[in-house]
């Protein structure tokens, strides 16, 4: 594809000019979503060029039979796939009896896409000359309503430019879709009913095995020069999986005609009678009408931006990058539904399967905590609590653990593991640590301890038990070790004593131990209930402490660094800067064994440990470890650059911090890893947010108080961000000379800037 | 299945009684083969119970598209499968209008199978009562001719016992077969022609992609009371892939009728016109006739046994075990064709794919060297020489090596890699060492140096270059290390400094270096040719020596042992004897991560190193290492027990040596690893041979001379084996009181027994 083809703009993502090579990438970048459903930016009309069709409904998945070359015990039998859902956006268009297809038009000019992030809509426009010589001008707008989140709207408008034209709009719904990544070429949906009522069409289909039911619906109105033509379909075709209407319009050169298509899904997750629900929601949408729905969309996004916008002055690409990240996060997950989670590709692709990774706890929760009501983060924690039994079952049945030890899945949709590489599924166990850390982090940020006695402590105990059993005593070292793991740096597999994993294991046990003591003191009835439920004894607790108190951590005294794992220094330590550029990205150029034995790091997990547990290390230790590991990090994980940006800022390496900021914020827009056509990297976008708030802003929460140490890249003139801290909305305004604060409401707040206490008065601009 | 159901017998494998649970296991154990083709012991008549159909032709394979869950760079696109070939053994049988099927008979009595290893035939007999009340007595004999290796013969004889009977024999050929392990449910064969001439039927089919052509043929004659009835088919059915004749016979109670079916394959590997070749070979077989062919079969096997038999007195199970192993090896590979190799399942199953593993060099070559003409072993070496270019291409294109470094595939049919687990394909690189070792071993045993300047040196140079590049210098250790490998112990993956791998890497470089010097001196024109061809400089040789001269070997000074790999002693070192028996075999009970971090060893590779390079270590070192590693070895590799048997014998641990001998020799007969229904473990059978000759016999070759240090298990009264040592056939006779030698021919031989020189006179029994 044509990299760097996105035009810089403060509020919009813009593509100009039609390039067949960029279609699949743009389909990812211009995706739209509303938390409940989403779509890639596929064309409504026929397109016979290369395209990756995708429409997705939150929470609807399919357990595709596992495909592996060599079966290993403990693999999940089924792999939960994000499911391509029936297509409701399709509108075939005939112009003077020729089917419109940008691949076959003799000319396409003024092609332009715009994803307007401020108002939440996607536009596409172009002028085209068909093979029959008809020239047309086309403008399409599409949005998925935030308010009516089962509904999307398309306004598809055509003007014949050089002659009169007979235009046939043929909107359809098609449930005969497939997943690009199906393992066995099976169909995932079975159509139950195809129905038409007037201008409305319905296809009710059910997923095989999981039996999710979804009615996909459409309602169509034809307008001529902006007025409803009250045109009835001239033809209706219904097939096994499809319904298609034809609307004929004959208009003069220069006249406009448009079809307004309302469409979407009503699903059995929310309704018993999905067909009835579809009929109802169409009525609601029609009652509002297109203009009102568009206005409401703009208002709803304004509210989101009001709380979560980050402004950057003097650097349009940086501004566009952060807004794209915040926009996509909000398109993916709005926190309304505790059954849902944040898939790594959101609604922009189907790669990876599942919807929940450790990304949620390690990267996304801080963003949602600070930019939404704290209930949203609590919902994300509750999601794991609800899956605790399955995590215990996973550890027991698949991996041989006992006594209620819980291993959360690496990837999941419903609590069951759905990944099947042994080096990931069975060995990337650090994910358990992030889930415990998120509980700690939630309390640290929100001050809401109630989650722990109510739910969190059971999760912590399951996790602590896992680590206690997973470590073993090495007589050789006279310490506890953790063998055979894959750390967050997935460019190492089956290593011994991954520093990050050992550290978080010890931390989880210690933290759980402390919370048990605290709950015993402060919530004695919860303590009693839980201890009885999980059969926890003092003797067991003492056993835990033996492990956490004598954990081994690999280090080099000579270099003053912790070692990523045992033996790291045996590698051929050629720095990334000395590596031939033609060899990168190494994951596309090198065989796996070569990557594994190289010193190159996908994501530096020693530094991830320093990020999570900053207060356990000195700044000098950070500096030594950062300088050592940064030099070997290739950042081929989307989760990598943000942490480096934050730490570079802390270490006053501002040029580096800025470079990493651009890399994280424009990872997809500039397609750093050459894979955006598969979808956007949604979860790492929360890392971009952190790189401004925690990196440049230096925000930390210590002892129930906000701390800042603001810095600003030389490329910027200023930046602002907002934080919802314990139901107080604080705006932070930074430029090269000063930092200012604005606080909504009536209650003052004391915070710290570079270690100095500052009293911020409510509704008064305060200089730090 | 019903373990231990095989009756002990000196010369035959015998099953008595019909047990549906044992059918698949017996199909493996009673398999027959003649080096060119082979079959599982499937029933000729219809059988609707569980069965695993398999008929195989040497050298005919199919490149099945690789199936993996997660693609890694460097994986082979196609996986060469041992191909289930058209079925020629099928004979449907109708008795008084009922189809004979042992699954549906009301009674089956006196069911008996016998694989007569002395004469090379397989018998099956039973009495059955059909649902229509007819009682019959059936005897079937089948063999695959060693002399006419495209031909097999079946004599299927029926006697109605309680009434007259109309018997219809319906012999067929069916090319509509499939592989049990096909990745994509594709057909592997396409039928080109179905033809009938008189009592002969032909199906010519071609493998897809590889385009091997095979004509499968049959010729049928019906006998009544032993006389040819000259009966013509009453009916002939031809389908797309199948041809079937019907022969009707009406006989009285107590009369015998039989069908003699000649069948087999003529293939495009050997013939341009396979149909014509089939017609010719049928004529040849008919000219000989059944009785003569059976007599010749017996003679041919007598010749094989004459050279390779091992006798054991006083222990029928031990005797039966070793003969089963020798028999299967000879059924699989006779060394006639240098295009072929020794598949790990021979012709007894299709598991694993490919036909060539490191098993050939590490285990099989010693057996073939000592029991066949030395050309056979040389053919096996040449097989690798012929695939050197592909090994270089594999290292270069798939794994990034340069300068003619060769990495032989882990599994192959044609020189290309066809395995696709990264931890095996990319990391189990020790296979390269065994290929070099086999060259050394061939010269050591045969004294034929000519192979090295002619072909072997190029292979050695490719391998030495690989090791030179694969090692890297560790500044930390100030030595060369080899990171990220899987050793022969496949219960460890991606380990650093596997002792076996590091040792054999150093040895390969040193040995290659020495051979270059020797060839330069003794074969200067070959030296010049090779050096020019491979562009070898003195500077490069010096670089090699830097690596081999400063290789790191992990060890524990405290325990006086070499370490299997870095960090081995960090494991939780619970001995196998203390492991709960319900947990075994661990590869069927535990998840992969648990196996990997456990201390349990599939095959002890430190001991494998001691086996190959015995003279580099003292007996005390062997004892310490043996005692340490044996205690952690679970022997879940078929290749494991033989080495332990040999070393236990050397260490005078005779009870242990005997136990391991039984385990290796009766691995399949007693189904130790609960998997014999998938096929027999052919390559490890050569290890069984070694455990007697090298273990109990203590045979070694040193300085062109045979050495023995005979020992005998207390369970035996005596044993004998024969060795073809440099074209002299030596018989070794051992009992509890003495060792004797018989030497064929006219030339005397000096050998050593327990270090004492013994002159063995030709054709005279010599006492040592």
PDB file of N, CA and C in Angstrom, chain B residues 314-380:
ATOM      1  N   UNK B 314      16.560 -69.898  26.036  1.00  0.00           N
ATOM      2  CA  UNK B 314      16.042 -69.863  27.410  1.00  0.00           C
ATOM      3  C   UNK B 314      15.090 -68.727  27.696  1.00  0.00           C
ATOM      4  N   UNK B 315      14.678 -67.966  26.676  1.00  0.00           N
ATOM      5  CA  UNK B 315      13.822 -66.793  26.924  1.00  0.00           C
ATOM      6  C   UNK B 315      13.031 -66.514  25.657  1.00  0.00           C
ATOM      7  N   UNK B 316      11.885 -67.193  25.537  1.00  0.00           N
ATOM      8  CA  UNK B 316      11.113 -67.117  24.287  1.00  0.00           C
ATOM      9  C   UNK B 316      10.697 -65.679  23.970  1.00  0.00           C
ATOM     10  N   UNK B 317      10.249 -64.948  24.968  1.00  0.00           N
ATOM     11  CA  UNK B 317       9.788 -63.587  24.687  1.00  0.00           C
ATOM     12  C   UNK B 317      10.925 -62.716  24.157  1.00  0.00           C
ATOM     13  N   UNK B 318      12.101 -62.894  24.723  1.00  0.00           N
ATOM     14  CA  UNK B 318      13.257 -62.126  24.253  1.00  0.00           C
ATOM     15  C   UNK B 318      13.614 -62.532  22.830  1.00  0.00           C
ATOM     16  N   UNK B 319      13.552 -63.847  22.559  1.00  0.00           N
ATOM     17  CA  UNK B 319      13.837 -64.352  21.222  1.00  0.00           C
ATOM     18  C   UNK B 319      12.831 -63.815  20.197  1.00  0.00           C
ATOM     19  N   UNK B 320      11.563 -63.901  20.567  1.00  0.00           N
ATOM     20  CA  UNK B 320      10.522 -63.419  19.672  1.00  0.00           C
ATOM     21  C   UNK B 320      10.698 -61.914  19.394  1.00  0.00           C
ATOM     22  N   UNK B 321      11.040 -61.177  20.447  1.00  0.00           N
ATOM     23  CA  UNK B 321      11.216 -59.724  20.306  1.00  0.00           C
ATOM     24  C   UNK B 321      12.298 -59.381  19.304  1.00  0.00           C
ATOM     25  N   UNK B 322      13.476 -59.961  19.447  1.00  0.00           N
ATOM     26  CA  UNK B 322      14.567 -59.562  18.553  1.00  0.00           C
ATOM     27  C   UNK B 322      14.258 -59.974  17.112  1.00  0.00           C
ATOM     28  N   UNK B 323      13.642 -61.162  16.963  1.00  0.00           N
ATOM     29  CA  UNK B 323      13.332 -61.577  15.575  1.00  0.00           C
ATOM     30  C   UNK B 323      12.275 -60.664  14.965  1.00  0.00           C
ATOM     31  N   UNK B 324      11.301 -60.246  15.753  1.00  0.00           N
ATOM     32  CA  UNK B 324      10.285 -59.312  15.236  1.00  0.00           C
ATOM     33  C   UNK B 324      10.946 -58.022  14.746  1.00  0.00           C
ATOM     34  N   UNK B 325      11.919 -57.558  15.514  1.00  0.00           N
ATOM     35  CA  UNK B 325      12.620 -56.318  15.145  1.00  0.00           C
ATOM     36  C   UNK B 325      13.420 -56.502  13.857  1.00  0.00           C
ATOM     37  N   UNK B 326      14.164 -57.596  13.786  1.00  0.00           N
ATOM     38  CA  UNK B 326      14.978 -57.840  12.584  1.00  0.00           C
ATOM     39  C   UNK B 326      14.071 -58.051  11.369  1.00  0.00           C
ATOM     40  N   UNK B 327      12.982 -58.778  11.590  1.00  0.00           N
ATOM     41  CA  UNK B 327      12.036 -59.054  10.513  1.00  0.00           C
ATOM     42  C   UNK B 327      11.434 -57.757   9.969  1.00  0.00           C
ATOM     43  N   UNK B 328      10.984 -56.894  10.855  1.00  0.00           N
ATOM     44  CA  UNK B 328      10.349 -55.643  10.419  1.00  0.00           C
ATOM     45  C   UNK B 328      11.343 -54.748   9.689  1.00  0.00           C
ATOM     46  N   UNK B 329      12.574 -54.683  10.195  1.00  0.00           N
ATOM     47  CA  UNK B 329      13.577 -53.856   9.508  1.00  0.00           C
ATOM     48  C   UNK B 329      13.768 -54.342   8.087  1.00  0.00           C
ATOM     49  N   UNK B 330      13.841 -55.669   7.915  1.00  0.00           N
ATOM     50  CA  UNK B 330      14.029 -56.213   6.569  1.00  0.00           C
ATOM     51  C   UNK B 330      12.777 -56.088   5.716  1.00  0.00           C
ATOM     52  N   UNK B 331      11.613 -56.084   6.338  1.00  0.00           N
ATOM     53  CA  UNK B 331      10.394 -55.841   5.564  1.00  0.00           C
ATOM     54  C   UNK B 331      10.359 -54.409   5.034  1.00  0.00           C
ATOM     55  N   UNK B 332      10.975 -53.488   5.805  1.00  0.00           N
ATOM     56  CA  UNK B 332      10.879 -52.063   5.491  1.00  0.00           C
ATOM     57  C   UNK B 332      11.900 -51.625   4.453  1.00  0.00           C
ATOM     58  N   UNK B 333      13.123 -52.085   4.635  1.00  0.00           N
ATOM     59  CA  UNK B 333      14.215 -51.571   3.798  1.00  0.00           C
ATOM     60  C   UNK B 333      15.226 -52.671   3.579  1.00  0.00           C
ATOM     61  N   UNK B 334      15.489 -52.946   2.313  1.00  0.00           N
ATOM     62  CA  UNK B 334      16.459 -54.005   2.006  1.00  0.00           C
ATOM     63  C   UNK B 334      17.713 -53.440   1.369  1.00  0.00           C
ATOM     64  N   UNK B 335      17.719 -52.124   1.145  1.00  0.00           N
ATOM     65  CA  UNK B 335      18.947 -51.494   0.673  1.00  0.00           C
ATOM     66  C   UNK B 335      19.201 -51.638  -0.806  1.00  0.00           C
ATOM     67  N   UNK B 336      18.178 -52.082  -1.554  1.00  0.00           N
ATOM     68  CA  UNK B 336      18.401 -52.250  -2.985  1.00  0.00           C
ATOM     69  C   UNK B 336      18.373 -50.936  -3.744  1.00  0.00           C
ATOM     70  N   UNK B 337      17.675 -49.948  -3.217  1.00  0.00           N
ATOM     71  CA  UNK B 337      17.344 -48.761  -4.004  1.00  0.00           C
ATOM     72  C   UNK B 337      17.780 -47.509  -3.249  1.00  0.00           C
ATOM     73  N   UNK B 338      18.768 -46.781  -3.806  1.00  0.00           N
ATOM     74  CA  UNK B 338      19.318 -45.641  -3.060  1.00  0.00           C
ATOM     75  C   UNK B 338      18.376 -44.440  -3.055  1.00  0.00           C
ATOM     76  N   UNK B 339      17.230 -44.555  -3.739  1.00  0.00           N
ATOM     77  CA  UNK B 339      16.248 -43.468  -3.647  1.00  0.00           C
ATOM     78  C   UNK B 339      15.391 -43.599  -2.392  1.00  0.00           C
ATOM     79  N   UNK B 340      15.447 -44.761  -1.768  1.00  0.00           N
ATOM     80  CA  UNK B 340      14.547 -45.029  -0.639  1.00  0.00           C
ATOM     81  C   UNK B 340      15.249 -44.844   0.699  1.00  0.00           C
ATOM     82  N   UNK B 341      14.439 -44.798   1.746  1.00  0.00           N
ATOM     83  CA  UNK B 341      14.987 -44.697   3.082  1.00  0.00           C
ATOM     84  C   UNK B 341      14.050 -45.434   4.035  1.00  0.00           C
ATOM     85  N   UNK B 342      14.296 -45.249   5.332  1.00  0.00           N
ATOM     86  CA  UNK B 342      13.626 -46.086   6.330  1.00  0.00           C
ATOM     87  C   UNK B 342      12.641 -45.232   7.119  1.00  0.00           C
ATOM     88  N   UNK B 343      11.387 -45.292   6.728  1.00  0.00           N
ATOM     89  CA  UNK B 343      10.371 -44.495   7.414  1.00  0.00           C
ATOM     90  C   UNK B 343      10.162 -44.987   8.824  1.00  0.00           C
ATOM     91  N   UNK B 344       9.857 -44.089   9.735  1.00  0.00           N
ATOM     92  CA  UNK B 344       9.745 -44.482  11.151  1.00  0.00           C
ATOM     93  C   UNK B 344       8.611 -45.473  11.408  1.00  0.00           C
ATOM     94  N   UNK B 345       7.628 -45.517  10.520  1.00  0.00           N
ATOM     95  CA  UNK B 345       6.559 -46.524  10.676  1.00  0.00           C
ATOM     96  C   UNK B 345       6.634 -47.582   9.572  1.00  0.00           C
ATOM     97  N   UNK B 346       7.663 -47.528   8.743  1.00  0.00           N
ATOM     98  CA  UNK B 346       7.767 -48.511   7.666  1.00  0.00           C
ATOM     99  C   UNK B 346       6.496 -48.544   6.846  1.00  0.00           C
ATOM    100  N   UNK B 347       5.998 -49.763   6.612  1.00  0.00           N
ATOM    101  CA  UNK B 347       4.742 -49.913   5.873  1.00  0.00           C
ATOM    102  C   UNK B 347       3.603 -50.279   6.817  1.00  0.00           C
ATOM    103  N   UNK B 348       3.728 -49.841   8.087  1.00  0.00           N
ATOM    104  CA  UNK B 348       2.741 -50.282   9.076  1.00  0.00           C
ATOM    105  C   UNK B 348       1.784 -49.180   9.506  1.00  0.00           C
ATOM    106  N   UNK B 349       1.971 -47.970   8.975  1.00  0.00           N
ATOM    107  CA  UNK B 349       1.093 -46.864   9.356  1.00  0.00           C
ATOM    108  C   UNK B 349       1.527 -45.616   8.637  1.00  0.00           C
ATOM    109  N   UNK B 350       0.751 -44.559   8.801  1.00  0.00           N
ATOM    110  CA  UNK B 350       1.076 -43.351   8.045  1.00  0.00           C
ATOM    111  C   UNK B 350       1.463 -42.179   8.944  1.00  0.00           C
ATOM    112  N   UNK B 351       1.579 -42.428  10.252  1.00  0.00           N
ATOM    113  CA  UNK B 351       1.887 -41.336  11.166  1.00  0.00           C
ATOM    114  C   UNK B 351       3.285 -40.776  10.904  1.00  0.00           C
ATOM    115  N   UNK B 352       3.448 -39.499  11.142  1.00  0.00           N
ATOM    116  CA  UNK B 352       4.713 -38.766  11.035  1.00  0.00           C
ATOM    117  C   UNK B 352       5.008 -38.244   9.618  1.00  0.00           C
ATOM    118  N   UNK B 353       4.529 -38.930   8.568  1.00  0.00           N
ATOM    119  CA  UNK B 353       4.862 -38.441   7.225  1.00  0.00           C
ATOM    120  C   UNK B 353       6.352 -38.568   6.973  1.00  0.00           C
ATOM    121  N   UNK B 354       6.743 -38.331   5.729  1.00  0.00           N
ATOM    122  CA  UNK B 354       8.159 -38.404   5.396  1.00  0.00           C
ATOM    123  C   UNK B 354       8.676 -39.829   5.519  1.00  0.00           C
ATOM    124  N   UNK B 355       9.893 -40.042   5.037  1.00  0.00           N
ATOM    125  CA  UNK B 355      10.445 -41.382   5.183  1.00  0.00           C
ATOM    126  C   UNK B 355      11.801 -41.342   5.846  1.00  0.00           C
ATOM    127  N   UNK B 356      12.360 -40.158   6.051  1.00  0.00           N
ATOM    128  CA  UNK B 356      13.720 -40.103   6.532  1.00  0.00           C
ATOM    129  C   UNK B 356      13.842 -39.155   7.709  1.00  0.00           C
ATOM    130  N   UNK B 357      14.334 -39.683   8.784  1.00  0.00           N
ATOM    131  CA  UNK B 357      14.585 -38.942  10.014  1.00  0.00           C
ATOM    132  C   UNK B 357      16.052 -39.163  10.381  1.00  0.00           C
ATOM    133  N   UNK B 358      16.501 -38.511  11.427  1.00  0.00           N
ATOM    134  CA  UNK B 358      17.878 -38.777  11.881  1.00  0.00           C
ATOM    135  C   UNK B 358      18.022 -40.207  12.387  1.00  0.00           C
ATOM    136  N   UNK B 359      16.896 -40.856  12.633  1.00  0.00           N
ATOM    137  CA  UNK B 359      16.892 -42.260  13.040  1.00  0.00           C
ATOM    138  C   UNK B 359      17.745 -43.107  12.092  1.00  0.00           C
ATOM    139  N   UNK B 360      17.674 -42.792  10.807  1.00  0.00           N
ATOM    140  CA  UNK B 360      18.422 -43.582   9.827  1.00  0.00           C
ATOM    141  C   UNK B 360      19.900 -43.598  10.173  1.00  0.00           C
ATOM    142  N   UNK B 361      20.468 -42.414  10.369  1.00  0.00           N
ATOM    143  CA  UNK B 361      21.903 -42.334  10.613  1.00  0.00           C
ATOM    144  C   UNK B 361      22.267 -42.780  12.026  1.00  0.00           C
ATOM    145  N   UNK B 362      21.419 -42.404  12.995  1.00  0.00           N
ATOM    146  CA  UNK B 362      21.792 -42.663  14.383  1.00  0.00           C
ATOM    147  C   UNK B 362      21.516 -44.100  14.798  1.00  0.00           C
ATOM    148  N   UNK B 363      20.526 -44.724  14.185  1.00  0.00           N
ATOM    149  CA  UNK B 363      20.098 -46.043  14.658  1.00  0.00           C
ATOM    150  C   UNK B 363      20.188 -47.138  13.605  1.00  0.00           C
ATOM    151  N   UNK B 364      19.790 -46.811  12.369  1.00  0.00           N
ATOM    152  CA  UNK B 364      19.625 -47.894  11.390  1.00  0.00           C
ATOM    153  C   UNK B 364      20.923 -48.297  10.693  1.00  0.00           C
ATOM    154  N   UNK B 365      21.786 -47.323  10.422  1.00  0.00           N
ATOM    155  CA  UNK B 365      22.978 -47.648   9.636  1.00  0.00           C
ATOM    156  C   UNK B 365      23.827 -48.756  10.283  1.00  0.00           C
ATOM    157  N   UNK B 366      24.063 -48.727  11.586  1.00  0.00           N
ATOM    158  CA  UNK B 366      24.858 -49.825  12.172  1.00  0.00           C
ATOM    159  C   UNK B 366      24.258 -51.198  11.891  1.00  0.00           C
ATOM    160  N   UNK B 367      22.946 -51.309  11.978  1.00  0.00           N
ATOM    161  CA  UNK B 367      22.290 -52.595  11.698  1.00  0.00           C
ATOM    162  C   UNK B 367      22.527 -53.016  10.255  1.00  0.00           C
ATOM    163  N   UNK B 368      22.281 -52.110   9.327  1.00  0.00           N
ATOM    164  CA  UNK B 368      22.434 -52.485   7.920  1.00  0.00           C
ATOM    165  C   UNK B 368      23.900 -52.718   7.554  1.00  0.00           C
ATOM    166  N   UNK B 369      24.805 -51.969   8.172  1.00  0.00           N
ATOM    167  CA  UNK B 369      26.231 -52.186   7.906  1.00  0.00           C
ATOM    168  C   UNK B 369      26.650 -53.587   8.291  1.00  0.00           C
ATOM    169  N   UNK B 370      26.135 -54.057   9.415  1.00  0.00           N
ATOM    170  CA  UNK B 370      26.640 -55.323   9.957  1.00  0.00           C
ATOM    171  C   UNK B 370      25.889 -56.531   9.433  1.00  0.00           C
ATOM    172  N   UNK B 371      24.706 -56.314   8.854  1.00  0.00           N
ATOM    173  CA  UNK B 371      23.922 -57.492   8.432  1.00  0.00           C
ATOM    174  C   UNK B 371      23.692 -57.547   6.928  1.00  0.00           C
ATOM    175  N   UNK B 372      24.239 -56.593   6.192  1.00  0.00           N
ATOM    176  CA  UNK B 372      24.100 -56.578   4.729  1.00  0.00           C
ATOM    177  C   UNK B 372      25.464 -56.275   4.130  1.00  0.00           C
ATOM    178  N   UNK B 373      25.476 -56.308   2.821  1.00  0.00           N
ATOM    179  CA  UNK B 373      26.628 -55.826   2.083  1.00  0.00           C
ATOM    180  C   UNK B 373      26.840 -54.346   2.421  1.00  0.00           C
ATOM    181  N   UNK B 374      28.091 -53.899   2.463  1.00  0.00           N
ATOM    182  CA  UNK B 374      28.336 -52.518   2.886  1.00  0.00           C
ATOM    183  C   UNK B 374      27.785 -51.489   1.908  1.00  0.00           C
ATOM    184  N   UNK B 375      27.462 -51.943   0.684  1.00  0.00           N
ATOM    185  CA  UNK B 375      26.862 -51.019  -0.280  1.00  0.00           C
ATOM    186  C   UNK B 375      25.530 -50.462   0.229  1.00  0.00           C
ATOM    187  N   UNK B 376      24.842 -51.251   1.025  1.00  0.00           N
ATOM    188  CA  UNK B 376      23.556 -50.799   1.545  1.00  0.00           C
ATOM    189  C   UNK B 376      23.731 -49.552   2.408  1.00  0.00           C
ATOM    190  N   UNK B 377      24.710 -49.603   3.310  1.00  0.00           N
ATOM    191  CA  UNK B 377      24.966 -48.438   4.148  1.00  0.00           C
ATOM    192  C   UNK B 377      25.460 -47.271   3.289  1.00  0.00           C
ATOM    193  N   UNK B 378      26.263 -47.584   2.315  1.00  0.00           N
ATOM    194  CA  UNK B 378      26.765 -46.517   1.439  1.00  0.00           C
ATOM    195  C   UNK B 378      25.603 -45.850   0.675  1.00  0.00           C
ATOM    196  N   UNK B 379      24.613 -46.665   0.266  1.00  0.00           N
ATOM    197  CA  UNK B 379      23.419 -46.099  -0.369  1.00  0.00           C
ATOM    198  C   UNK B 379      22.703 -45.112   0.550  1.00  0.00           C
ATOM    199  N   UNK B 380      22.639 -45.484   1.821  1.00  0.00           N
ATOM    200  CA  UNK B 380      21.966 -44.586   2.767  1.00  0.00           C
ATOM    201  C   UNK B 380      22.740 -43.274   2.924  1.00  0.00           C
TER     202      UNK B 380
END
